[in-house]
């Protein structure tokens, strides 16, 4: 079984400060890992993905994440927060080589990012 | 390139009624997944359809059913609605090489907000 834990349901940062959103995963097989962003009353937009190539993954809007197998983590960072980054962020895992039965995404409970002036 | 679209945007139903939600997948995609997102939670996988066949199911009762059509659009049907079915229903499309392969990315629609009273 796979699972994702996002530490901190709410994170608040000042504009221009570092953004760090934490994600730890559990998977019995090598995972695919994803970060999605959701703005109010909208669907999910893919920020970045890890599919076993480089462990440091760069995504859209200046976000990046590093896959650390030893720590089972995939934390999301951005060097300088912008007001437009305020949204909910979801970490998700699926199984590499999942075989029959689909390739469902298992999501964490989300982290609401607030950016203050 | 047309993205994933869903209809209707909002829906209000009474407990015990039946509802059908619709999804048009992104051009070139052959796989559709449905997720339920309750308020304040991460999305939960309902099921996936690959080339008109169910290809994986989450922990949802049989009153949640689906269809995928030859043009890869999809429907989610929920019978005997319960109050707890109130949620945002998200459709995601992706491209898989076979029923047994994994797709790297799922692209989400804006969702249908279902309220059951």
PDB file of N, CA and C in Angstrom, chain A residues 5-109:
ATOM      1  N   UNK A   5       2.257  11.562   3.568  1.00  0.00           N
ATOM      2  CA  UNK A   5       2.024  12.403   4.733  1.00  0.00           C
ATOM      3  C   UNK A   5       2.563  13.797   4.447  1.00  0.00           C
ATOM      4  N   UNK A   6       1.707  14.776   4.567  1.00  0.00           N
ATOM      5  CA  UNK A   6       2.138  16.160   4.413  1.00  0.00           C
ATOM      6  C   UNK A   6       2.130  16.798   5.798  1.00  0.00           C
ATOM      7  N   UNK A   7       3.297  17.222   6.237  1.00  0.00           N
ATOM      8  CA  UNK A   7       3.430  17.813   7.561  1.00  0.00           C
ATOM      9  C   UNK A   7       3.064  19.284   7.498  1.00  0.00           C
ATOM     10  N   UNK A   8       2.085  19.667   8.310  1.00  0.00           N
ATOM     11  CA  UNK A   8       1.653  21.049   8.317  1.00  0.00           C
ATOM     12  C   UNK A   8       0.498  21.274   7.372  1.00  0.00           C
ATOM     13  N   UNK A   9      -0.694  21.400   7.908  1.00  0.00           N
ATOM     14  CA  UNK A   9      -1.851  21.639   7.044  1.00  0.00           C
ATOM     15  C   UNK A   9      -1.898  23.097   6.586  1.00  0.00           C
ATOM     16  N   UNK A  10      -1.237  23.985   7.352  1.00  0.00           N
ATOM     17  CA  UNK A  10      -1.181  25.402   6.993  1.00  0.00           C
ATOM     18  C   UNK A  10       0.254  25.888   7.173  1.00  0.00           C
ATOM     19  N   UNK A  11       0.758  26.581   6.144  1.00  0.00           N
ATOM     20  CA  UNK A  11       2.084  27.191   6.196  1.00  0.00           C
ATOM     21  C   UNK A  11       1.940  28.648   5.778  1.00  0.00           C
ATOM     22  N   UNK A  12       2.560  29.530   6.554  1.00  0.00           N
ATOM     23  CA  UNK A  12       2.504  30.952   6.244  1.00  0.00           C
ATOM     24  C   UNK A  12       3.926  31.488   6.076  1.00  0.00           C
ATOM     25  N   UNK A  13       4.162  32.217   4.988  1.00  0.00           N
ATOM     26  CA  UNK A  13       5.485  32.804   4.735  1.00  0.00           C
ATOM     27  C   UNK A  13       5.299  34.250   4.295  1.00  0.00           C
ATOM     28  N   UNK A  14       6.350  35.006   4.424  1.00  0.00           N
ATOM     29  CA  UNK A  14       6.340  36.381   3.930  1.00  0.00           C
ATOM     30  C   UNK A  14       6.719  36.392   2.452  1.00  0.00           C
ATOM     31  N   UNK A  15       6.207  37.368   1.740  1.00  0.00           N
ATOM     32  CA  UNK A  15       6.574  37.494   0.327  1.00  0.00           C
ATOM     33  C   UNK A  15       8.083  37.654   0.227  1.00  0.00           C
ATOM     34  N   UNK A  16       8.706  36.877  -0.677  1.00  0.00           N
ATOM     35  CA  UNK A  16      10.152  36.913  -0.834  1.00  0.00           C
ATOM     36  C   UNK A  16      10.894  35.887  -0.008  1.00  0.00           C
ATOM     37  N   UNK A  17      10.224  35.259   0.938  1.00  0.00           N
ATOM     38  CA  UNK A  17      10.859  34.251   1.795  1.00  0.00           C
ATOM     39  C   UNK A  17      10.831  32.885   1.122  1.00  0.00           C
ATOM     40  N   UNK A  18      11.666  31.992   1.694  1.00  0.00           N
ATOM     41  CA  UNK A  18      11.724  30.620   1.200  1.00  0.00           C
ATOM     42  C   UNK A  18      10.422  29.886   1.508  1.00  0.00           C
ATOM     43  N   UNK A  19       9.956  29.118   0.529  1.00  0.00           N
ATOM     44  CA  UNK A  19       8.813  28.241   0.724  1.00  0.00           C
ATOM     45  C   UNK A  19       9.317  26.804   0.868  1.00  0.00           C
ATOM     46  N   UNK A  20       8.875  26.115   1.920  1.00  0.00           N
ATOM     47  CA  UNK A  20       9.216  24.701   2.127  1.00  0.00           C
ATOM     48  C   UNK A  20       7.956  23.971   2.542  1.00  0.00           C
ATOM     49  N   UNK A  21       7.482  23.072   1.698  1.00  0.00           N
ATOM     50  CA  UNK A  21       6.322  22.247   2.008  1.00  0.00           C
ATOM     51  C   UNK A  21       6.796  20.799   2.058  1.00  0.00           C
ATOM     52  N   UNK A  22       6.453  20.135   3.160  1.00  0.00           N
ATOM     53  CA  UNK A  22       7.021  18.813   3.426  1.00  0.00           C
ATOM     54  C   UNK A  22       6.110  17.682   2.991  1.00  0.00           C
ATOM     55  N   UNK A  23       6.730  16.653   2.443  1.00  0.00           N
ATOM     56  CA  UNK A  23       6.002  15.464   2.008  1.00  0.00           C
ATOM     57  C   UNK A  23       6.863  14.239   2.274  1.00  0.00           C
ATOM     58  N   UNK A  24       6.303  13.277   2.985  1.00  0.00           N
ATOM     59  CA  UNK A  24       6.948  11.977   3.169  1.00  0.00           C
ATOM     60  C   UNK A  24       6.032  10.906   2.594  1.00  0.00           C
ATOM     61  N   UNK A  25       6.616   9.922   1.982  1.00  0.00           N
ATOM     62  CA  UNK A  25       5.826   8.887   1.326  1.00  0.00           C
ATOM     63  C   UNK A  25       6.168   7.520   1.904  1.00  0.00           C
ATOM     64  N   UNK A  26       5.252   6.610   1.685  1.00  0.00           N
ATOM     65  CA  UNK A  26       5.464   5.212   2.021  1.00  0.00           C
ATOM     66  C   UNK A  26       5.073   4.391   0.810  1.00  0.00           C
ATOM     67  N   UNK A  27       5.992   3.557   0.343  1.00  0.00           N
ATOM     68  CA  UNK A  27       5.697   2.719  -0.813  1.00  0.00           C
ATOM     69  C   UNK A  27       6.578   1.488  -0.773  1.00  0.00           C
ATOM     70  N   UNK A  28       5.996   0.347  -1.058  1.00  0.00           N
ATOM     71  CA  UNK A  28       6.750  -0.911  -1.028  1.00  0.00           C
ATOM     72  C   UNK A  28       7.556  -1.110  -2.307  1.00  0.00           C
ATOM     73  N   UNK A  29       7.289  -0.320  -3.307  1.00  0.00           N
ATOM     74  CA  UNK A  29       8.007  -0.404  -4.573  1.00  0.00           C
ATOM     75  C   UNK A  29       8.434   1.004  -4.959  1.00  0.00           C
ATOM     76  N   UNK A  30       9.401   1.127  -5.884  1.00  0.00           N
ATOM     77  CA  UNK A  30       9.819   2.481  -6.294  1.00  0.00           C
ATOM     78  C   UNK A  30       8.624   3.299  -6.740  1.00  0.00           C
ATOM     79  N   UNK A  31       8.556   4.502  -6.248  1.00  0.00           N
ATOM     80  CA  UNK A  31       7.378   5.322  -6.535  1.00  0.00           C
ATOM     81  C   UNK A  31       7.589   6.315  -7.662  1.00  0.00           C
ATOM     82  N   UNK A  32       6.456   6.773  -8.198  1.00  0.00           N
ATOM     83  CA  UNK A  32       6.429   8.043  -8.914  1.00  0.00           C
ATOM     84  C   UNK A  32       5.858   9.057  -7.919  1.00  0.00           C
ATOM     85  N   UNK A  33       6.390  10.254  -7.903  1.00  0.00           N
ATOM     86  CA  UNK A  33       5.944  11.275  -6.960  1.00  0.00           C
ATOM     87  C   UNK A  33       5.589  12.548  -7.688  1.00  0.00           C
ATOM     88  N   UNK A  34       4.583  13.226  -7.176  1.00  0.00           N
ATOM     89  CA  UNK A  34       4.045  14.412  -7.847  1.00  0.00           C
ATOM     90  C   UNK A  34       3.707  15.483  -6.814  1.00  0.00           C
ATOM     91  N   UNK A  35       3.796  16.719  -7.253  1.00  0.00           N
ATOM     92  CA  UNK A  35       3.215  17.837  -6.522  1.00  0.00           C
ATOM     93  C   UNK A  35       2.199  18.518  -7.440  1.00  0.00           C
ATOM     94  N   UNK A  36       1.001  18.743  -6.873  1.00  0.00           N
ATOM     95  CA  UNK A  36      -0.056  19.458  -7.568  1.00  0.00           C
ATOM     96  C   UNK A  36      -0.423  20.701  -6.769  1.00  0.00           C
ATOM     97  N   UNK A  37      -0.905  21.731  -7.469  1.00  0.00           N
ATOM     98  CA  UNK A  37      -1.407  22.935  -6.814  1.00  0.00           C
ATOM     99  C   UNK A  37      -2.881  23.105  -7.180  1.00  0.00           C
ATOM    100  N   UNK A  38      -3.644  23.565  -6.198  1.00  0.00           N
ATOM    101  CA  UNK A  38      -5.075  23.800  -6.417  1.00  0.00           C
ATOM    102  C   UNK A  38      -5.442  25.194  -5.939  1.00  0.00           C
ATOM    103  N   UNK A  39      -5.917  26.020  -6.853  1.00  0.00           N
ATOM    104  CA  UNK A  39      -6.413  27.344  -6.501  1.00  0.00           C
ATOM    105  C   UNK A  39      -7.892  27.218  -6.156  1.00  0.00           C
ATOM    106  N   UNK A  40      -8.434  28.150  -5.402  1.00  0.00           N
ATOM    107  CA  UNK A  40      -9.825  28.049  -4.953  1.00  0.00           C
ATOM    108  C   UNK A  40     -10.791  27.777  -6.103  1.00  0.00           C
ATOM    109  N   UNK A  41     -11.654  26.799  -5.879  1.00  0.00           N
ATOM    110  CA  UNK A  41     -12.714  26.439  -6.833  1.00  0.00           C
ATOM    111  C   UNK A  41     -12.174  26.017  -8.194  1.00  0.00           C
ATOM    112  N   UNK A  42     -10.980  25.445  -8.197  1.00  0.00           N
ATOM    113  CA  UNK A  42     -10.395  24.954  -9.444  1.00  0.00           C
ATOM    114  C   UNK A  42      -9.913  23.518  -9.274  1.00  0.00           C
ATOM    115  N   UNK A  43      -9.567  22.905 -10.390  1.00  0.00           N
ATOM    116  CA  UNK A  43      -8.993  21.566 -10.357  1.00  0.00           C
ATOM    117  C   UNK A  43      -7.523  21.615  -9.975  1.00  0.00           C
ATOM    118  N   UNK A  44      -6.837  20.506 -10.169  1.00  0.00           N
ATOM    119  CA  UNK A  44      -5.434  20.385  -9.796  1.00  0.00           C
ATOM    120  C   UNK A  44      -4.532  20.638 -10.996  1.00  0.00           C
ATOM    121  N   UNK A  45      -3.455  21.367 -10.749  1.00  0.00           N
ATOM    122  CA  UNK A  45      -2.466  21.631 -11.794  1.00  0.00           C
ATOM    123  C   UNK A  45      -1.150  20.983 -11.385  1.00  0.00           C
ATOM    124  N   UNK A  46      -0.557  20.225 -12.298  1.00  0.00           N
ATOM    125  CA  UNK A  46       0.707  19.561 -12.006  1.00  0.00           C
ATOM    126  C   UNK A  46       1.835  20.589 -11.926  1.00  0.00           C
ATOM    127  N   UNK A  47       2.558  20.577 -10.786  1.00  0.00           N
ATOM    128  CA  UNK A  47       3.719  21.450 -10.614  1.00  0.00           C
ATOM    129  C   UNK A  47       4.995  20.769 -11.100  1.00  0.00           C
ATOM    130  N   UNK A  48       5.175  19.513 -10.665  1.00  0.00           N
ATOM    131  CA  UNK A  48       6.370  18.764 -11.043  1.00  0.00           C
ATOM    132  C   UNK A  48       6.170  17.292 -10.725  1.00  0.00           C
ATOM    133  N   UNK A  49       7.053  16.473 -11.286  1.00  0.00           N
ATOM    134  CA  UNK A  49       6.955  15.034 -11.085  1.00  0.00           C
ATOM    135  C   UNK A  49       8.344  14.418 -10.974  1.00  0.00           C
ATOM    136  N   UNK A  50       8.436  13.326 -10.218  1.00  0.00           N
ATOM    137  CA  UNK A  50       9.641  12.513 -10.130  1.00  0.00           C
ATOM    138  C   UNK A  50       9.318  11.132 -10.679  1.00  0.00           C
ATOM    139  N   UNK A  51      10.086  10.735 -11.705  1.00  0.00           N
ATOM    140  CA  UNK A  51       9.832   9.420 -12.314  1.00  0.00           C
ATOM    141  C   UNK A  51      11.118   8.637 -12.456  1.00  0.00           C
ATOM    142  N   UNK A  52      12.033   8.808 -11.515  1.00  0.00           N
ATOM    143  CA  UNK A  52      13.275   8.055 -11.368  1.00  0.00           C
ATOM    144  C   UNK A  52      14.395   8.511 -12.272  1.00  0.00           C
ATOM    145  N   UNK A  53      14.308   9.668 -12.840  1.00  0.00           N
ATOM    146  CA  UNK A  53      15.443  10.245 -13.547  1.00  0.00           C
ATOM    147  C   UNK A  53      16.241  11.046 -12.501  1.00  0.00           C
ATOM    148  N   UNK A  54      16.455  12.317 -12.706  1.00  0.00           N
ATOM    149  CA  UNK A  54      17.196  13.121 -11.741  1.00  0.00           C
ATOM    150  C   UNK A  54      16.434  13.220 -10.429  1.00  0.00           C
ATOM    151  N   UNK A  55      17.162  13.214  -9.314  1.00  0.00           N
ATOM    152  CA  UNK A  55      16.493  13.279  -8.013  1.00  0.00           C
ATOM    153  C   UNK A  55      16.055  14.699  -7.678  1.00  0.00           C
ATOM    154  N   UNK A  56      16.677  15.704  -8.277  1.00  0.00           N
ATOM    155  CA  UNK A  56      16.244  17.085  -8.106  1.00  0.00           C
ATOM    156  C   UNK A  56      15.399  17.440  -9.313  1.00  0.00           C
ATOM    157  N   UNK A  57      14.146  17.735  -9.038  1.00  0.00           N
ATOM    158  CA  UNK A  57      13.184  17.958 -10.105  1.00  0.00           C
ATOM    159  C   UNK A  57      12.767  19.423 -10.113  1.00  0.00           C
ATOM    160  N   UNK A  58      12.824  20.026 -11.275  1.00  0.00           N
ATOM    161  CA  UNK A  58      12.377  21.416 -11.409  1.00  0.00           C
ATOM    162  C   UNK A  58      11.011  21.442 -12.073  1.00  0.00           C
ATOM    163  N   UNK A  59      10.143  22.314 -11.552  1.00  0.00           N
ATOM    164  CA  UNK A  59       8.803  22.400 -12.086  1.00  0.00           C
ATOM    165  C   UNK A  59       8.466  23.797 -12.562  1.00  0.00           C
ATOM    166  N   UNK A  60       7.179  24.050 -12.642  1.00  0.00           N
ATOM    167  CA  UNK A  60       6.736  25.353 -13.124  1.00  0.00           C
ATOM    168  C   UNK A  60       6.742  26.369 -11.985  1.00  0.00           C
ATOM    169  N   UNK A  61       6.695  27.635 -12.368  1.00  0.00           N
ATOM    170  CA  UNK A  61       6.584  28.749 -11.405  1.00  0.00           C
ATOM    171  C   UNK A  61       7.715  28.797 -10.387  1.00  0.00           C
ATOM    172  N   UNK A  62       8.886  28.271 -10.744  1.00  0.00           N
ATOM    173  CA  UNK A  62      10.050  28.362  -9.864  1.00  0.00           C
ATOM    174  C   UNK A  62      10.124  27.327  -8.757  1.00  0.00           C
ATOM    175  N   UNK A  63       9.211  26.379  -8.737  1.00  0.00           N
ATOM    176  CA  UNK A  63       9.227  25.332  -7.708  1.00  0.00           C
ATOM    177  C   UNK A  63      10.177  24.205  -8.086  1.00  0.00           C
ATOM    178  N   UNK A  64      10.726  23.559  -7.082  1.00  0.00           N
ATOM    179  CA  UNK A  64      11.510  22.351  -7.280  1.00  0.00           C
ATOM    180  C   UNK A  64      11.343  21.430  -6.087  1.00  0.00           C
ATOM    181  N   UNK A  65      11.696  20.176  -6.284  1.00  0.00           N
ATOM    182  CA  UNK A  65      11.584  19.183  -5.212  1.00  0.00           C
ATOM    183  C   UNK A  65      12.722  18.190  -5.367  1.00  0.00           C
ATOM    184  N   UNK A  66      13.165  17.652  -4.236  1.00  0.00           N
ATOM    185  CA  UNK A  66      14.244  16.679  -4.244  1.00  0.00           C
ATOM    186  C   UNK A  66      13.773  15.352  -3.677  1.00  0.00           C
ATOM    187  N   UNK A  67      13.973  14.295  -4.436  1.00  0.00           N
ATOM    188  CA  UNK A  67      13.643  12.949  -3.992  1.00  0.00           C
ATOM    189  C   UNK A  67      14.794  12.419  -3.146  1.00  0.00           C
ATOM    190  N   UNK A  68      14.495  12.079  -1.881  1.00  0.00           N
ATOM    191  CA  UNK A  68      15.500  11.507  -0.992  1.00  0.00           C
ATOM    192  C   UNK A  68      15.001  10.148  -0.517  1.00  0.00           C
ATOM    193  N   UNK A  69      15.546   9.112  -1.125  1.00  0.00           N
ATOM    194  CA  UNK A  69      15.093   7.754  -0.815  1.00  0.00           C
ATOM    195  C   UNK A  69      15.362   7.398   0.633  1.00  0.00           C
ATOM    196  N   UNK A  70      16.524   7.802   1.142  1.00  0.00           N
ATOM    197  CA  UNK A  70      16.903   7.430   2.514  1.00  0.00           C
ATOM    198  C   UNK A  70      15.963   8.052   3.540  1.00  0.00           C
ATOM    199  N   UNK A  71      15.379   9.171   3.197  1.00  0.00           N
ATOM    200  CA  UNK A  71      14.469   9.858   4.109  1.00  0.00           C
ATOM    201  C   UNK A  71      13.007   9.671   3.694  1.00  0.00           C
ATOM    202  N   UNK A  72      12.767   8.971   2.630  1.00  0.00           N
ATOM    203  CA  UNK A  72      11.430   8.795   2.018  1.00  0.00           C
ATOM    204  C   UNK A  72      10.708  10.128   1.955  1.00  0.00           C
ATOM    205  N   UNK A  73      11.414  11.129   1.433  1.00  0.00           N
ATOM    206  CA  UNK A  73      10.834  12.469   1.382  1.00  0.00           C
ATOM    207  C   UNK A  73      10.861  13.023  -0.035  1.00  0.00           C
ATOM    208  N   UNK A  74      10.003  13.988  -0.249  1.00  0.00           N
ATOM    209  CA  UNK A  74       9.906  14.669  -1.547  1.00  0.00           C
ATOM    210  C   UNK A  74       9.385  16.080  -1.254  1.00  0.00           C
ATOM    211  N   UNK A  75      10.189  16.860  -0.555  1.00  0.00           N
ATOM    212  CA  UNK A  75       9.767  18.194  -0.119  1.00  0.00           C
ATOM    213  C   UNK A  75       9.787  19.185  -1.275  1.00  0.00           C
ATOM    214  N   UNK A  76       8.840  20.095  -1.272  1.00  0.00           N
ATOM    215  CA  UNK A  76       8.693  21.121  -2.312  1.00  0.00           C
ATOM    216  C   UNK A  76       9.282  22.428  -1.812  1.00  0.00           C
ATOM    217  N   UNK A  77      10.093  23.096  -2.638  1.00  0.00           N
ATOM    218  CA  UNK A  77      10.686  24.367  -2.249  1.00  0.00           C
ATOM    219  C   UNK A  77      10.575  25.396  -3.364  1.00  0.00           C
ATOM    220  N   UNK A  78      10.638  26.649  -2.929  1.00  0.00           N
ATOM    221  CA  UNK A  78      10.735  27.774  -3.855  1.00  0.00           C
ATOM    222  C   UNK A  78      11.534  28.845  -3.139  1.00  0.00           C
ATOM    223  N   UNK A  79      12.578  29.367  -3.777  1.00  0.00           N
ATOM    224  CA  UNK A  79      13.474  30.293  -3.071  1.00  0.00           C
ATOM    225  C   UNK A  79      12.790  31.569  -2.583  1.00  0.00           C
ATOM    226  N   UNK A  80      11.837  32.080  -3.354  1.00  0.00           N
ATOM    227  CA  UNK A  80      11.240  33.368  -3.032  1.00  0.00           C
ATOM    228  C   UNK A  80       9.742  33.328  -3.305  1.00  0.00           C
ATOM    229  N   UNK A  81       8.953  33.432  -2.249  1.00  0.00           N
ATOM    230  CA  UNK A  81       7.499  33.333  -2.388  1.00  0.00           C
ATOM    231  C   UNK A  81       6.917  34.587  -3.017  1.00  0.00           C
ATOM    232  N   UNK A  82       5.867  34.356  -3.799  1.00  0.00           N
ATOM    233  CA  UNK A  82       5.124  35.450  -4.414  1.00  0.00           C
ATOM    234  C   UNK A  82       3.678  35.340  -3.982  1.00  0.00           C
ATOM    235  N   UNK A  83       2.998  36.462  -3.945  1.00  0.00           N
ATOM    236  CA  UNK A  83       1.600  36.464  -3.515  1.00  0.00           C
ATOM    237  C   UNK A  83       0.758  35.474  -4.315  1.00  0.00           C
ATOM    238  N   UNK A  84       1.085  35.322  -5.578  1.00  0.00           N
ATOM    239  CA  UNK A  84       0.313  34.437  -6.445  1.00  0.00           C
ATOM    240  C   UNK A  84       0.530  32.950  -6.118  1.00  0.00           C
ATOM    241  N   UNK A  85       1.479  32.646  -5.223  1.00  0.00           N
ATOM    242  CA  UNK A  85       1.707  31.249  -4.826  1.00  0.00           C
ATOM    243  C   UNK A  85       0.708  30.771  -3.776  1.00  0.00           C
ATOM    244  N   UNK A  86      -0.066  31.688  -3.218  1.00  0.00           N
ATOM    245  CA  UNK A  86      -1.047  31.302  -2.205  1.00  0.00           C
ATOM    246  C   UNK A  86      -2.070  30.350  -2.812  1.00  0.00           C
ATOM    247  N   UNK A  87      -2.122  29.145  -2.278  1.00  0.00           N
ATOM    248  CA  UNK A  87      -2.983  28.089  -2.826  1.00  0.00           C
ATOM    249  C   UNK A  87      -2.842  26.867  -1.930  1.00  0.00           C
ATOM    250  N   UNK A  88      -3.522  25.776  -2.311  1.00  0.00           N
ATOM    251  CA  UNK A  88      -3.344  24.509  -1.597  1.00  0.00           C
ATOM    252  C   UNK A  88      -2.457  23.605  -2.448  1.00  0.00           C
ATOM    253  N   UNK A  89      -1.554  22.928  -1.775  1.00  0.00           N
ATOM    254  CA  UNK A  89      -0.580  22.086  -2.462  1.00  0.00           C
ATOM    255  C   UNK A  89      -0.742  20.646  -1.995  1.00  0.00           C
ATOM    256  N   UNK A  90      -0.756  19.746  -2.967  1.00  0.00           N
ATOM    257  CA  UNK A  90      -0.930  18.324  -2.672  1.00  0.00           C
ATOM    258  C   UNK A  90       0.256  17.539  -3.201  1.00  0.00           C
ATOM    259  N   UNK A  91       0.770  16.673  -2.356  1.00  0.00           N
ATOM    260  CA  UNK A  91       1.774  15.695  -2.753  1.00  0.00           C
ATOM    261  C   UNK A  91       1.042  14.390  -3.065  1.00  0.00           C
ATOM    262  N   UNK A  92       1.489  13.676  -4.085  1.00  0.00           N
ATOM    263  CA  UNK A  92       0.823  12.438  -4.467  1.00  0.00           C
ATOM    264  C   UNK A  92       1.845  11.404  -4.891  1.00  0.00           C
ATOM    265  N   UNK A  93       1.488  10.136  -4.732  1.00  0.00           N
ATOM    266  CA  UNK A  93       2.368   9.022  -5.094  1.00  0.00           C
ATOM    267  C   UNK A  93       1.602   8.017  -5.935  1.00  0.00           C
ATOM    268  N   UNK A  94       2.275   7.448  -6.906  1.00  0.00           N
ATOM    269  CA  UNK A  94       1.734   6.288  -7.601  1.00  0.00           C
ATOM    270  C   UNK A  94       2.880   5.292  -7.755  1.00  0.00           C
ATOM    271  N   UNK A  95       2.511   4.080  -8.121  1.00  0.00           N
ATOM    272  CA  UNK A  95       3.509   3.017  -8.175  1.00  0.00           C
ATOM    273  C   UNK A  95       4.118   2.912  -9.551  1.00  0.00           C
ATOM    274  N   UNK A  96       5.422   2.801  -9.587  1.00  0.00           N
ATOM    275  CA  UNK A  96       6.114   2.534 -10.833  1.00  0.00           C
ATOM    276  C   UNK A  96       5.815   1.100 -11.232  1.00  0.00           C
ATOM    277  N   UNK A  97       5.532   0.913 -12.510  1.00  0.00           N
ATOM    278  CA  UNK A  97       5.253  -0.442 -12.974  1.00  0.00           C
ATOM    279  C   UNK A  97       4.086  -1.054 -12.243  1.00  0.00           C
ATOM    280  N   UNK A  98       3.015  -0.327 -12.154  1.00  0.00           N
ATOM    281  CA  UNK A  98       1.900  -0.760 -11.315  1.00  0.00           C
ATOM    282  C   UNK A  98       1.190  -1.975 -11.861  1.00  0.00           C
ATOM    283  N   UNK A  99       1.335  -2.202 -13.156  1.00  0.00           N
ATOM    284  CA  UNK A  99       0.683  -3.366 -13.722  1.00  0.00           C
ATOM    285  C   UNK A  99      -0.811  -3.173 -13.829  1.00  0.00           C
ATOM    286  N   UNK A 100      -1.523  -4.227 -13.959  1.00  0.00           N
ATOM    287  CA  UNK A 100      -2.969  -4.145 -14.099  1.00  0.00           C
ATOM    288  C   UNK A 100      -3.591  -3.511 -12.871  1.00  0.00           C
ATOM    289  N   UNK A 101      -4.698  -2.858 -13.048  1.00  0.00           N
ATOM    290  CA  UNK A 101      -5.346  -2.229 -11.917  1.00  0.00           C
ATOM    291  C   UNK A 101      -5.146  -0.745 -11.856  1.00  0.00           C
ATOM    292  N   UNK A 102      -4.783  -0.182 -12.975  1.00  0.00           N
ATOM    293  CA  UNK A 102      -4.711   1.263 -13.004  1.00  0.00           C
ATOM    294  C   UNK A 102      -3.440   1.810 -12.395  1.00  0.00           C
ATOM    295  N   UNK A 103      -3.283   3.076 -12.428  1.00  0.00           N
ATOM    296  CA  UNK A 103      -2.145   3.729 -11.785  1.00  0.00           C
ATOM    297  C   UNK A 103      -2.675   4.901 -10.991  1.00  0.00           C
ATOM    298  N   UNK A 104      -3.427   4.574  -9.954  1.00  0.00           N
ATOM    299  CA  UNK A 104      -4.084   5.607  -9.174  1.00  0.00           C
ATOM    300  C   UNK A 104      -3.067   6.475  -8.464  1.00  0.00           C
ATOM    301  N   UNK A 105      -3.453   7.718  -8.272  1.00  0.00           N
ATOM    302  CA  UNK A 105      -2.687   8.638  -7.452  1.00  0.00           C
ATOM    303  C   UNK A 105      -3.236   8.580  -6.035  1.00  0.00           C
ATOM    304  N   UNK A 106      -2.338   8.462  -5.062  1.00  0.00           N
ATOM    305  CA  UNK A 106      -2.700   8.550  -3.656  1.00  0.00           C
ATOM    306  C   UNK A 106      -2.197   9.889  -3.147  1.00  0.00           C
ATOM    307  N   UNK A 107      -3.119  10.711  -2.682  1.00  0.00           N
ATOM    308  CA  UNK A 107      -2.799  12.079  -2.295  1.00  0.00           C
ATOM    309  C   UNK A 107      -2.634  12.219  -0.792  1.00  0.00           C
ATOM    310  N   UNK A 108      -1.837  13.215  -0.403  1.00  0.00           N
ATOM    311  CA  UNK A 108      -1.818  13.656   0.977  1.00  0.00           C
ATOM    312  C   UNK A 108      -3.022  14.547   1.243  1.00  0.00           C
ATOM    313  N   UNK A 109      -3.121  15.026   2.469  1.00  0.00           N
ATOM    314  CA  UNK A 109      -4.282  15.822   2.866  1.00  0.00           C
ATOM    315  C   UNK A 109      -4.131  17.295   2.505  1.00  0.00           C
TER     316      UNK A 109
END
